[in-house]
Amino acid sequence: MKASEASRSPGTPAEKKISIVGTGYVGLSTGVGFARKGHTVICVDIDEKKIEKINRGEPPIYEPGMADGLKEAVAAGRLSATADLKTAIMDSDVTFISVPTPQSEYGSADLSYIRKAAEDIGSALRGKDGYHVVVVKSTVVPGTTEDIVLPELEKGSGRKAGDGFGLCMNPEFLREGRALEDFLKPDRIVIGSMDSRAGDAVEGVYSGFGAPVLRTAIKTAEMIKYASNALLATKISFSNEIGNVCKELGIDVYDVMKGVGMDARLSPSFLQAGSGFGGSCFPKDVAAIAAKARELGQETKILNAVLDVNKGQRQKLVGLLEKRADGLAGKKIAVLGLAFKPDSDDVREAPSIDIIGMLAERGARVSAYDPQAMHAMKSFHPGIEYCDKPADCLKAADACLILTDWSEFKELSDKDFDAMNTKLIIEGRKVLNPESVKCFEGICWP
Ligand SMILES: NC(=O)c1ccc[n+]([C@@H]2O[C@H](COP(=O)([O-])OP(=O)(O)OC[C@H]3O[C@@H](n4cnc5c(N)ncnc54)[C@H](O)[C@@H]3O)[C@@H](O)[C@H]2O)c1
């Protein structure tokens, strides 16, 4: 058996040649996932260092399963990376766009990366014969694919959408920390298409996935992604608001939400209270759809409150610490966990960034430990102490904040905290084992 056959999953669909423009968390997971399904993938990026790493089989990001998945895909000849977009377009039938759509200074989505990618793909399509499908996978505000991507593609390629090329919008719902697994086992695949030919081509790419497929108009697919993220973020802020009341009443909000989540009309997911959501999606996506609504003359009272409650949790945690520590000036605060969630090295919009900033403003010295995210945090807070293990971080600390629920923190016991000056431990995420650590409290739990 050849290596390429060995890496294919059973029930593999007919092989397609796929290019992916933008090889970050989404693009790389998509690439490795499609390669595992038997397709041949060319990843395109503007970051040469990323390209070199990917071609060596080394993932530029941390995601569980990614190191093995990428190595296997590269070794099997099913995945390669390049900066040469033109060749990638020539050598593929379908192109997924997964470039960033960050928040602009006005809260709306910055669509400049997507516009540039569409412009470049359009030019690359100019010399190509035959039908090619372009798929927007980046999260884009409703209207972007048809009002920005389509005209750029038509202008660059000199072809008309429909005949010359197909256009789809296929939002991605993966979670960082389990990106590859989520990509390979999605709850649903949403395909918004300009016509059935383009939609059928994209559905064909996903034919081995065994997930329900929802075919929609392009704008609807764009909105499904925002509505999903906004609702998930709402669940978290709702849980935080209830958690803040629980804290005052001496109730553990986790016991409450366990009871709430057992209702068949709800689900237990995303009801975990704490120091608020972060990451590259929820904060900017909620802000972007609220900004779009404002542009349309619509008020989004719920979404505005979701963001306010979220920001407030960070202040609440620092306020609680300040009260318990009787001031923070000159104190050493150990921060365990920097990534916005466990099993990720991503610190984009992580609560830890603001919280460390607030600690520094109050004159505290911060020592920090995270199994994966210290490198990324150094660009936000270069001046704090970074420690190789929790023990170094906790040594002579006056207090400890736990900001990410990494499973290794579950193993901590009183013995680990004995090295602190004062055993003041506050959780922003519920992770410590009360059997092993006797005295600590949570932001929204006693
Ligand atoms: N990260 C997530 O959990 C997640 C989940 C679902 C959807 N999304 C959406 O997917 C999109 C990508 O997110 P991400 O987290 O993967 O971003 P990322 O920042 O991790 O990666 C984006 C990549 O695109 C590259 N890039 C930028 N401009 C380019 C260009 N013109 N040509 C080629 N490459 C280019 C960058 O160098 C980078 O490697 C965003 O719209 C995001 O909202 C993200």
GROMACS .gro file of C-alpha atoms and ligand atoms in nm:
model
  490
    1MET     CA    1   0.000   0.000   0.000
    2LYS     CA    2   0.131   0.345  -0.088
    3ALA     CA    3   0.169   0.607   0.187
    4SER     CA    4  -0.100   0.822   0.022
    5GLU     CA    5  -0.349   0.535   0.037
    6ALA     CA    6  -0.259   0.459   0.396
    7SER     CA    7  -0.353   0.814   0.501
    8ARG     CA    8  -0.701   0.805   0.350
    9SER     CA    9  -1.011   0.753   0.561
   10PRO     CA   10  -1.253   0.480   0.460
   11GLY     CA   11  -1.545   0.606   0.251
   12THR     CA   12  -1.325   0.869   0.089
   13PRO     CA   13  -1.499   1.089  -0.169
   14ALA     CA   14  -1.360   1.133  -0.519
   15GLU     CA   15  -1.035   1.319  -0.485
   16LYS     CA   16  -1.045   1.692  -0.547
   17LYS     CA   17  -0.759   1.936  -0.585
   18ILE     CA   18  -0.808   2.208  -0.329
   19SER     CA   19  -0.622   2.530  -0.260
   20ILE     CA   20  -0.663   2.718   0.067
   21VAL     CA   21  -0.575   3.086   0.089
   22GLY     CA   22  -0.477   3.177   0.446
   23THR     CA   23  -0.325   2.898   0.651
   24GLY     CA   24  -0.398   2.989   1.013
   25TYR     CA   25  -0.610   2.797   1.265
   26VAL     CA   26  -0.896   2.751   1.019
   27GLY     CA   27  -0.695   2.717   0.697
   28LEU     CA   28  -0.452   2.460   0.835
   29SER     CA   29  -0.726   2.255   1.003
   30THR     CA   30  -0.923   2.263   0.678
   31GLY     CA   31  -0.615   2.162   0.480
   32VAL     CA   32  -0.510   1.875   0.705
   33GLY     CA   33  -0.872   1.764   0.736
   34PHE     CA   34  -0.932   1.756   0.360
   35ALA     CA   35  -0.599   1.579   0.305
   36ARG     CA   36  -0.705   1.313   0.554
   37LYS     CA   37  -1.027   1.271   0.354
   38GLY     CA   38  -0.822   1.191   0.044
   39HIS     CA   39  -0.805   1.528  -0.130
   40THR     CA   40  -0.485   1.697  -0.245
   41VAL     CA   41  -0.436   2.033  -0.078
   42ILE     CA   42  -0.216   2.333  -0.152
   43CYS     CA   43  -0.202   2.585   0.132
   44VAL     CA   44  -0.124   2.942   0.034
   45ASP     CA   45  -0.001   3.203   0.277
   46ILE     CA   46   0.187   3.533   0.271
   47ASP     CA   47   0.395   3.430   0.573
   48GLU     CA   48   0.708   3.256   0.439
   49LYS     CA   49   0.802   3.118   0.782
   50LYS     CA   50   0.466   2.944   0.808
   51ILE     CA   51   0.509   2.798   0.461
   52GLU     CA   52   0.853   2.657   0.543
   53LYS     CA   53   0.728   2.502   0.866
   54ILE     CA   54   0.424   2.346   0.701
   55ASN     CA   55   0.636   2.194   0.423
   56ARG     CA   56   0.862   2.043   0.691
   57GLY     CA   57   0.549   1.891   0.849
   58GLU     CA   58   0.568   2.119   1.155
   59PRO     CA   59   0.245   2.302   1.245
   60PRO     CA   60   0.298   2.675   1.307
   61ILE     CA   61   0.015   2.663   1.567
   62TYR     CA   62  -0.064   2.433   1.858
   63GLU     CA   63  -0.374   2.218   1.815
   64PRO     CA   64  -0.424   1.866   1.948
   65GLY     CA   65  -0.363   1.607   1.673
   66MET     CA   66  -0.227   1.866   1.432
   67ALA     CA   67   0.141   1.765   1.453
   68ASP     CA   68   0.066   1.402   1.355
   69GLY     CA   69  -0.204   1.500   1.105
   70LEU     CA   70   0.018   1.746   0.923
   71LYS     CA   71   0.321   1.519   0.922
   72GLU     CA   72   0.111   1.238   0.777
   73ALA     CA   73  -0.046   1.462   0.511
   74VAL     CA   74   0.289   1.607   0.400
   75ALA     CA   75   0.459   1.266   0.396
   76ALA     CA   76   0.174   1.124   0.187
   77GLY     CA   77   0.217   1.406  -0.065
   78ARG     CA   78  -0.138   1.525   0.002
   79LEU     CA   79  -0.053   1.867   0.145
   80SER     CA   80   0.201   2.131   0.054
   81ALA     CA   81   0.233   2.503   0.117
   82THR     CA   82   0.339   2.789  -0.106
   83ALA     CA   83   0.334   3.167  -0.142
   84ASP     CA   84   0.268   3.124  -0.514
   85LEU     CA   85  -0.107   3.179  -0.539
   86LYS     CA   86  -0.115   3.163  -0.920
   87THR     CA   87   0.032   2.812  -0.933
   88ALA     CA   88  -0.197   2.700  -0.650
   89ILE     CA   89  -0.502   2.821  -0.842
   90MET     CA   90  -0.380   2.655  -1.165
   91ASP     CA   91  -0.328   2.326  -0.981
   92SER     CA   92  -0.664   2.316  -0.802
   93ASP     CA   93  -1.037   2.302  -0.880
   94VAL     CA   94  -1.171   2.461  -0.563
   95THR     CA   95  -1.022   2.746  -0.357
   96PHE     CA   96  -1.121   2.812   0.004
   97ILE     CA   97  -1.050   3.159   0.147
   98SER     CA   98  -0.966   3.156   0.519
   99VAL     CA   99  -0.786   3.486   0.571
  100PRO     CA  100  -0.848   3.693   0.886
  101THR     CA  101  -1.149   3.922   0.933
  102PRO     CA  102  -1.036   4.110   1.246
  103GLN     CA  103  -1.217   4.387   1.425
  104SER     CA  104  -1.160   4.737   1.291
  105GLU     CA  105  -1.115   5.031   1.527
  106TYR     CA  106  -1.488   5.108   1.488
  107GLY     CA  107  -1.598   4.760   1.598
  108SER     CA  108  -1.699   4.655   1.246
  109ALA     CA  109  -1.523   4.373   1.060
  110ASP     CA  110  -1.205   4.471   0.877
  111LEU     CA  111  -1.265   4.323   0.531
  112SER     CA  112  -0.938   4.440   0.375
  113TYR     CA  113  -0.776   4.091   0.392
  114ILE     CA  114  -1.072   3.928   0.224
  115ARG     CA  115  -1.084   4.197  -0.045
  116LYS     CA  116  -0.711   4.155  -0.114
  117ALA     CA  117  -0.741   3.775  -0.127
  118ALA     CA  118  -1.035   3.802  -0.372
  119GLU     CA  119  -0.841   4.049  -0.586
  120ASP     CA  120  -0.537   3.816  -0.600
  121ILE     CA  121  -0.747   3.506  -0.671
  122GLY     CA  122  -0.928   3.696  -0.948
  123SER     CA  123  -0.598   3.782  -1.119
  124ALA     CA  124  -0.473   3.425  -1.078
  125LEU     CA  125  -0.791   3.292  -1.241
  126ARG     CA  126  -0.740   3.506  -1.551
  127GLY     CA  127  -0.507   3.260  -1.720
  128LYS     CA  128  -0.692   2.946  -1.615
  129ASP     CA  129  -0.912   2.731  -1.838
  130GLY     CA  130  -1.215   2.551  -1.707
  131TYR     CA  131  -1.453   2.593  -1.420
  132HIS     CA  132  -1.314   2.686  -1.077
  133VAL     CA  133  -1.507   2.732  -0.752
  134VAL     CA  134  -1.413   2.995  -0.494
  135VAL     CA  135  -1.544   2.939  -0.142
  136VAL     CA  136  -1.540   3.199   0.135
  137LYS     CA  137  -1.472   3.022   0.465
  138SER     CA  138  -1.366   3.331   0.661
  139THR     CA  139  -1.639   3.475   0.882
  140VAL     CA  140  -1.774   3.769   0.683
  141VAL     CA  141  -2.064   4.004   0.749
  142PRO     CA  142  -2.372   3.932   0.536
  143GLY     CA  143  -2.330   4.080   0.192
  144THR     CA  144  -1.950   4.056   0.181
  145THR     CA  145  -1.925   3.756  -0.053
  146GLU     CA  146  -2.160   3.903  -0.310
  147ASP     CA  147  -2.073   4.272  -0.271
  148ILE     CA  148  -1.693   4.251  -0.229
  149VAL     CA  149  -1.559   3.906  -0.322
  150LEU     CA  150  -1.769   3.854  -0.635
  151PRO     CA  151  -1.687   4.190  -0.804
  152GLU     CA  152  -1.316   4.152  -0.719
  153LEU     CA  153  -1.312   3.804  -0.871
  154GLU     CA  154  -1.494   3.924  -1.184
  155LYS     CA  155  -1.266   4.226  -1.221
  156GLY     CA  156  -0.943   4.027  -1.176
  157SER     CA  157  -1.040   3.725  -1.384
  158GLY     CA  158  -1.228   3.903  -1.663
  159ARG     CA  159  -1.495   3.632  -1.627
  160LYS     CA  160  -1.857   3.634  -1.515
  161ALA     CA  161  -1.955   3.459  -1.194
  162GLY     CA  162  -2.165   3.156  -1.278
  163ASP     CA  163  -2.013   3.063  -1.614
  164GLY     CA  164  -1.645   3.140  -1.559
  165PHE     CA  165  -1.629   3.049  -1.194
  166GLY     CA  166  -1.857   2.942  -0.910
  167LEU     CA  167  -1.892   3.118  -0.577
  168CYS     CA  168  -1.994   2.977  -0.238
  169MET     CA  169  -1.987   3.072   0.129
  170ASN     CA  170  -1.912   2.788   0.368
  171PRO     CA  171  -1.882   2.913   0.728
  172GLU     CA  172  -1.654   2.724   0.963
  173PHE     CA  173  -1.775   2.627   1.312
  174LEU     CA  174  -1.464   2.457   1.454
  175ARG     CA  175  -1.347   2.539   1.805
  176GLU     CA  176  -0.982   2.610   1.874
  177GLY     CA  177  -0.841   2.348   2.107
  178ARG     CA  178  -1.019   2.079   1.906
  179ALA     CA  179  -0.999   2.234   1.561
  180LEU     CA  180  -0.905   1.927   1.361
  181GLU     CA  181  -1.153   1.701   1.534
  182ASP     CA  182  -1.431   1.956   1.490
  183PHE     CA  183  -1.344   2.009   1.125
  184LEU     CA  184  -1.355   1.635   1.058
  185LYS     CA  185  -1.672   1.575   1.260
  186PRO     CA  186  -1.889   1.885   1.218
  187ASP     CA  187  -2.245   1.903   1.352
  188ARG     CA  188  -2.350   2.044   1.017
  189ILE     CA  189  -2.204   2.174   0.693
  190VAL     CA  190  -2.359   2.498   0.570
  191ILE     CA  191  -2.312   2.578   0.202
  192GLY     CA  192  -2.441   2.905   0.067
  193SER     CA  193  -2.411   2.913  -0.309
  194MET     CA  194  -2.483   3.145  -0.597
  195ASP     CA  195  -2.611   2.852  -0.803
  196SER     CA  196  -2.651   2.476  -0.774
  197ARG     CA  197  -2.344   2.397  -0.987
  198ALA     CA  198  -2.111   2.572  -0.739
  199GLY     CA  199  -2.300   2.436  -0.436
  200ASP     CA  200  -2.290   2.080  -0.572
  201ALA     CA  201  -1.914   2.107  -0.628
  202VAL     CA  202  -1.855   2.211  -0.265
  203GLU     CA  203  -2.097   1.947  -0.135
  204GLY     CA  204  -1.892   1.694  -0.333
  205VAL     CA  205  -1.576   1.800  -0.150
  206TYR     CA  206  -1.751   1.721   0.180
  207SER     CA  207  -1.915   1.398   0.064
  208GLY     CA  208  -1.712   1.176   0.298
  209PHE     CA  209  -1.795   1.372   0.612
  210GLY     CA  210  -2.128   1.212   0.706
  211ALA     CA  211  -2.267   1.538   0.850
  212PRO     CA  212  -2.601   1.698   0.760
  213VAL     CA  213  -2.562   1.954   0.483
  214LEU     CA  214  -2.768   2.273   0.480
  215ARG     CA  215  -2.782   2.447   0.143
  216THR     CA  216  -2.872   2.815   0.156
  217ALA     CA  217  -2.835   3.146  -0.019
  218ILE     CA  218  -2.491   3.304   0.028
  219LYS     CA  219  -2.609   3.583   0.259
  220THR     CA  220  -2.798   3.334   0.475
  221ALA     CA  221  -2.484   3.123   0.522
  222GLU     CA  222  -2.291   3.434   0.625
  223MET     CA  223  -2.560   3.522   0.880
  224ILE     CA  224  -2.583   3.166   1.021
  225LYS     CA  225  -2.221   3.197   1.137
  226TYR     CA  226  -2.281   3.530   1.314
  227ALA     CA  227  -2.609   3.418   1.468
  228SER     CA  228  -2.441   3.099   1.599
  229ASN     CA  229  -2.147   3.280   1.755
  230ALA     CA  230  -2.369   3.554   1.897
  231LEU     CA  231  -2.596   3.296   2.061
  232LEU     CA  232  -2.303   3.101   2.208
  233ALA     CA  233  -2.151   3.423   2.343
  234THR     CA  234  -2.493   3.516   2.485
  235LYS     CA  235  -2.508   3.185   2.673
  236ILE     CA  236  -2.171   3.261   2.831
  237SER     CA  237  -2.259   3.618   2.933
  238PHE     CA  238  -2.596   3.498   3.062
  239SER     CA  239  -2.418   3.237   3.276
  240ASN     CA  240  -2.177   3.502   3.401
  241GLU     CA  241  -2.461   3.734   3.498
  242ILE     CA  242  -2.638   3.455   3.686
  243GLY     CA  243  -2.299   3.354   3.831
  244ASN     CA  244  -2.240   3.703   3.970
  245VAL     CA  245  -2.573   3.682   4.156
  246CYS     CA  246  -2.490   3.329   4.273
  247LYS     CA  247  -2.158   3.452   4.414
  248GLU     CA  248  -2.339   3.704   4.635
  249LEU     CA  249  -2.581   3.435   4.750
  250GLY     CA  250  -2.309   3.178   4.825
  251ILE     CA  251  -2.438   2.946   4.553
  252ASP     CA  252  -2.214   2.756   4.311
  253VAL     CA  253  -2.331   2.861   3.964
  254TYR     CA  254  -2.195   2.534   3.821
  255ASP     CA  255  -2.451   2.341   4.028
  256VAL     CA  256  -2.719   2.577   3.901
  257MET     CA  257  -2.619   2.547   3.536
  258LYS     CA  258  -2.597   2.170   3.566
  259GLY     CA  259  -2.965   2.177   3.655
  260VAL     CA  260  -3.042   2.428   3.380
  261GLY     CA  261  -2.850   2.234   3.113
  262MET     CA  262  -3.047   1.916   3.184
  263ASP     CA  263  -3.350   2.079   3.022
  264ALA     CA  264  -3.395   1.911   2.683
  265ARG     CA  265  -3.481   2.249   2.530
  266LEU     CA  266  -3.136   2.378   2.624
  267SER     CA  267  -2.793   2.219   2.624
  268PRO     CA  268  -2.527   2.207   2.894
  269SER     CA  269  -2.266   2.357   2.659
  270PHE     CA  270  -2.150   2.717   2.695
  271LEU     CA  271  -2.314   2.762   3.036
  272GLN     CA  272  -1.978   2.778   3.217
  273ALA     CA  273  -1.943   3.104   3.409
  274GLY     CA  274  -1.601   3.259   3.467
  275SER     CA  275  -1.380   3.547   3.364
  276GLY     CA  276  -1.553   3.580   3.026
  277PHE     CA  277  -1.497   3.472   2.669
  278GLY     CA  278  -1.199   3.567   2.456
  279GLY     CA  279  -1.045   3.431   2.141
  280SER     CA  280  -1.031   3.545   1.785
  281CYS     CA  281  -1.403   3.492   1.718
  282PHE     CA  282  -1.670   3.572   1.980
  283PRO     CA  283  -1.559   3.925   2.076
  284LYS     CA  284  -1.502   4.045   1.720
  285ASP     CA  285  -1.796   3.859   1.567
  286VAL     CA  286  -2.049   3.991   1.819
  287ALA     CA  287  -1.905   4.342   1.774
  288ALA     CA  288  -1.914   4.307   1.393
  289ILE     CA  289  -2.278   4.199   1.369
  290ALA     CA  290  -2.377   4.471   1.619
  291ALA     CA  291  -2.190   4.726   1.402
  292LYS     CA  292  -2.363   4.596   1.088
  293ALA     CA  293  -2.699   4.626   1.264
  294ARG     CA  294  -2.621   4.987   1.362
  295GLU     CA  295  -2.536   5.061   1.001
  296LEU     CA  296  -2.883   4.928   0.914
  297GLY     CA  297  -3.050   5.140   1.182
  298GLN     CA  298  -3.115   4.840   1.408
  299GLU     CA  299  -3.031   4.835   1.777
  300THR     CA  300  -2.882   4.516   1.924
  301LYS     CA  301  -2.955   4.559   2.295
  302ILE     CA  302  -2.884   4.195   2.381
  303LEU     CA  303  -2.556   4.180   2.191
  304ASN     CA  304  -2.434   4.508   2.342
  305ALA     CA  305  -2.509   4.368   2.688
  306VAL     CA  306  -2.329   4.042   2.601
  307LEU     CA  307  -2.010   4.239   2.533
  308ASP     CA  308  -2.054   4.464   2.840
  309VAL     CA  309  -2.103   4.169   3.074
  310ASN     CA  310  -1.801   4.000   2.920
  311LYS     CA  311  -1.569   4.296   2.976
  312GLY     CA  312  -1.710   4.340   3.326
  313GLN     CA  313  -1.602   3.990   3.433
  314ARG     CA  314  -1.236   4.082   3.391
  315GLN     CA  315  -1.278   4.383   3.620
  316LYS     CA  316  -1.480   4.173   3.863
  317LEU     CA  317  -1.202   3.918   3.897
  318VAL     CA  318  -0.935   4.183   3.960
  319GLY     CA  319  -1.171   4.362   4.203
  320LEU     CA  320  -1.224   4.040   4.398
  321LEU     CA  321  -0.851   3.976   4.414
  322GLU     CA  322  -0.779   4.334   4.520
  323LYS     CA  323  -1.035   4.309   4.800
  324ARG     CA  324  -0.910   3.973   4.928
  325ALA     CA  325  -0.542   4.078   4.903
  326ASP     CA  326  -0.612   4.417   5.061
  327GLY     CA  327  -0.448   4.604   4.773
  328LEU     CA  328  -0.210   4.486   4.503
  329ALA     CA  329   0.077   4.737   4.504
  330GLY     CA  330   0.412   4.561   4.539
  331LYS     CA  331   0.249   4.215   4.555
  332LYS     CA  332   0.355   3.919   4.346
  333ILE     CA  333   0.059   3.766   4.162
  334ALA     CA  334   0.099   3.425   4.000
  335VAL     CA  335  -0.115   3.383   3.688
  336LEU     CA  336  -0.175   3.025   3.583
  337GLY     CA  337  -0.311   3.002   3.230
  338LEU     CA  338  -0.283   3.263   2.955
  339ALA     CA  339  -0.449   3.107   2.649
  340PHE     CA  340  -0.812   3.206   2.596
  341LYS     CA  341  -0.903   2.840   2.633
  342PRO     CA  342  -0.726   2.512   2.711
  343ASP     CA  343  -0.547   2.307   2.444
  344SER     CA  344  -0.467   2.620   2.246
  345ASP     CA  345  -0.172   2.857   2.218
  346ASP     CA  346  -0.401   3.142   2.107
  347VAL     CA  347  -0.417   3.452   2.328
  348ARG     CA  348  -0.612   3.676   2.091
  349GLU     CA  349  -0.860   3.875   2.307
  350ALA     CA  350  -0.784   3.643   2.600
  351PRO     CA  351  -0.908   3.775   2.937
  352SER     CA  352  -0.551   3.727   3.062
  353ILE     CA  353  -0.427   4.020   2.849
  354ASP     CA  354  -0.657   4.275   3.016
  355ILE     CA  355  -0.627   4.115   3.359
  356ILE     CA  356  -0.245   4.124   3.359
  357GLY     CA  357  -0.266   4.486   3.238
  358MET     CA  358  -0.497   4.574   3.531
  359LEU     CA  359  -0.265   4.399   3.778
  360ALA     CA  360   0.032   4.594   3.646
  361GLU     CA  361  -0.165   4.923   3.664
  362ARG     CA  362  -0.226   4.851   4.033
  363GLY     CA  363   0.145   4.803   4.097
  364ALA     CA  364   0.151   4.423   4.117
  365ARG     CA  365   0.438   4.209   3.985
  366VAL     CA  366   0.314   3.925   3.767
  367SER     CA  367   0.464   3.581   3.718
  368ALA     CA  368   0.292   3.367   3.457
  369TYR     CA  369   0.278   3.008   3.341
  370ASP     CA  370   0.095   2.848   3.048
  371PRO     CA  371   0.177   2.515   2.882
  372GLN     CA  372   0.148   2.658   2.527
  373ALA     CA  373   0.070   3.029   2.516
  374MET     CA  374   0.366   3.205   2.681
  375HIS     CA  375   0.537   3.280   2.352
  376ALA     CA  376   0.225   3.450   2.215
  377MET     CA  377   0.170   3.649   2.536
  378LYS     CA  378   0.521   3.795   2.525
  379SER     CA  379   0.417   4.038   2.250
  380PHE     CA  380   0.140   4.179   2.476
  381HIS     CA  381   0.326   4.171   2.810
  382PRO     CA  382   0.700   4.144   2.749
  383GLY     CA  383   0.792   4.270   3.096
  384ILE     CA  384   0.633   4.007   3.321
  385GLU     CA  385   0.809   3.696   3.451
  386TYR     CA  386   0.744   3.381   3.245
  387CYS     CA  387   0.799   3.051   3.427
  388ASP     CA  388   0.861   2.703   3.292
  389LYS     CA  389   0.644   2.535   3.551
  390PRO     CA  390   0.367   2.625   3.798
  391ALA     CA  391   0.604   2.574   4.093
  392ASP     CA  392   0.833   2.860   3.979
  393CYS     CA  393   0.533   3.081   3.916
  394LEU     CA  394   0.382   3.018   4.260
  395LYS     CA  395   0.705   3.059   4.456
  396ALA     CA  396   0.670   3.345   4.710
  397ALA     CA  397   0.351   3.469   4.540
  398ASP     CA  398   0.104   3.673   4.742
  399ALA     CA  399  -0.190   3.546   4.539
  400CYS     CA  400  -0.271   3.320   4.245
  401LEU     CA  401  -0.523   3.371   3.965
  402ILE     CA  402  -0.625   3.078   3.745
  403LEU     CA  403  -0.730   3.205   3.404
  404THR     CA  404  -0.737   2.896   3.178
  405ASP     CA  405  -0.880   2.555   3.265
  406TRP     CA  406  -0.588   2.349   3.137
  407SER     CA  407  -0.637   1.991   3.254
  408GLU     CA  408  -0.289   1.986   3.411
  409PHE     CA  409  -0.416   2.239   3.667
  410LYS     CA  410  -0.661   1.974   3.788
  411GLU     CA  411  -0.358   1.786   3.919
  412LEU     CA  412  -0.241   2.074   4.141
  413SER     CA  413  -0.266   2.012   4.515
  414ASP     CA  414  -0.209   2.203   4.837
  415LYS     CA  415   0.155   2.094   4.822
  416ASP     CA  416   0.204   2.297   4.501
  417PHE     CA  417   0.056   2.609   4.658
  418ASP     CA  418   0.258   2.573   4.981
  419ALA     CA  419   0.543   2.771   4.821
  420MET     CA  420   0.325   3.086   4.811
  421ASN     CA  421   0.369   3.365   5.066
  422THR     CA  422  -0.006   3.376   5.118
  423LYS     CA  423  -0.236   3.102   4.996
  424LEU     CA  424  -0.487   3.330   4.828
  425ILE     CA  425  -0.614   3.144   4.521
  426ILE     CA  426  -0.891   3.272   4.296
  427GLU     CA  427  -1.024   3.087   3.995
  428GLY     CA  428  -1.144   3.268   3.684
  429ARG     CA  429  -1.209   2.921   3.537
  430LYS     CA  430  -1.332   2.630   3.742
  431VAL     CA  431  -1.058   2.372   3.732
  432LEU     CA  432  -0.901   2.298   4.072
  433ASN     CA  433  -0.993   1.976   4.247
  434PRO     CA  434  -1.145   2.064   4.587
  435GLU     CA  435  -1.027   1.723   4.717
  436SER     CA  436  -0.665   1.827   4.657
  437VAL     CA  437  -0.678   2.204   4.716
  438LYS     CA  438  -0.860   2.294   5.035
  439CYS     CA  439  -0.885   2.669   5.024
  440PHE     CA  440  -0.972   2.870   4.714
  441GLU     CA  441  -1.265   3.057   4.568
  442GLY     CA  442  -1.405   3.135   4.226
  443ILE     CA  443  -1.519   3.448   4.050
  444CYS     CA  444  -1.879   3.319   4.036
  445TRP     CA  445  -1.869   3.042   4.295
  446PRO     CA  446  -1.795   3.032   4.667
  447LIG     N1  447  -0.995   3.063   1.479
  447LIG     C1  448  -1.115   3.010   1.489
  447LIG     O1  449  -1.149   2.941   1.587
  447LIG     C2  450  -1.217   3.034   1.381
  447LIG     C3  451  -1.332   2.951   1.374
  447LIG     C4  452  -1.424   2.973   1.273
  447LIG     C5  453  -1.406   3.076   1.182
  447LIG     N2  454  -1.294   3.155   1.191
  447LIG     C6  455  -1.276   3.261   1.091
  447LIG     O2  456  -1.182   3.213   0.995
  447LIG     C7  457  -1.102   3.321   0.946
  447LIG     C8  458  -0.954   3.288   0.970
  447LIG     O3  459  -0.934   3.278   1.109
  447LIG     P1  460  -0.798   3.216   1.171
  447LIG     O4  461  -0.817   3.212   1.319
  447LIG     O5  462  -0.765   3.091   1.098
  447LIG     O6  463  -0.696   3.332   1.132
  447LIG     P2  464  -0.535   3.329   1.146
  447LIG     O7  465  -0.497   3.468   1.178
  447LIG     O8  466  -0.495   3.218   1.239
  447LIG     O9  467  -0.485   3.288   1.001
  447LIG     C9  468  -0.502   3.367   0.888
  447LIG    C10  469  -0.389   3.342   0.790
  447LIG    O10  470  -0.414   3.413   0.670
  447LIG    C11  471  -0.289   3.459   0.619
  447LIG     N3  472  -0.317   3.564   0.520
  447LIG    C12  473  -0.356   3.691   0.540
  447LIG     N4  474  -0.375   3.752   0.423
  447LIG    C13  475  -0.348   3.664   0.326
  447LIG    C14  476  -0.346   3.667   0.183
  447LIG     N5  477  -0.382   3.777   0.116
  447LIG     N6  478  -0.310   3.557   0.116
  447LIG    C15  479  -0.274   3.446   0.182
  447LIG     N7  480  -0.272   3.435   0.316
  447LIG    C16  481  -0.309   3.543   0.388
  447LIG    C17  482  -0.214   3.501   0.743
  447LIG    O11  483  -0.074   3.509   0.721
  447LIG    C18  484  -0.253   3.388   0.839
  447LIG    O12  485  -0.160   3.281   0.832
  447LIG    C19  486  -1.152   3.445   1.018
  447LIG    O13  487  -1.249   3.507   0.939
  447LIG    C20  488  -1.215   3.389   1.144
  447LIG    O14  489  -1.315   3.475   1.196
  447LIG    C21  490  -1.200   3.135   1.288
   0.00000   0.00000   0.00000
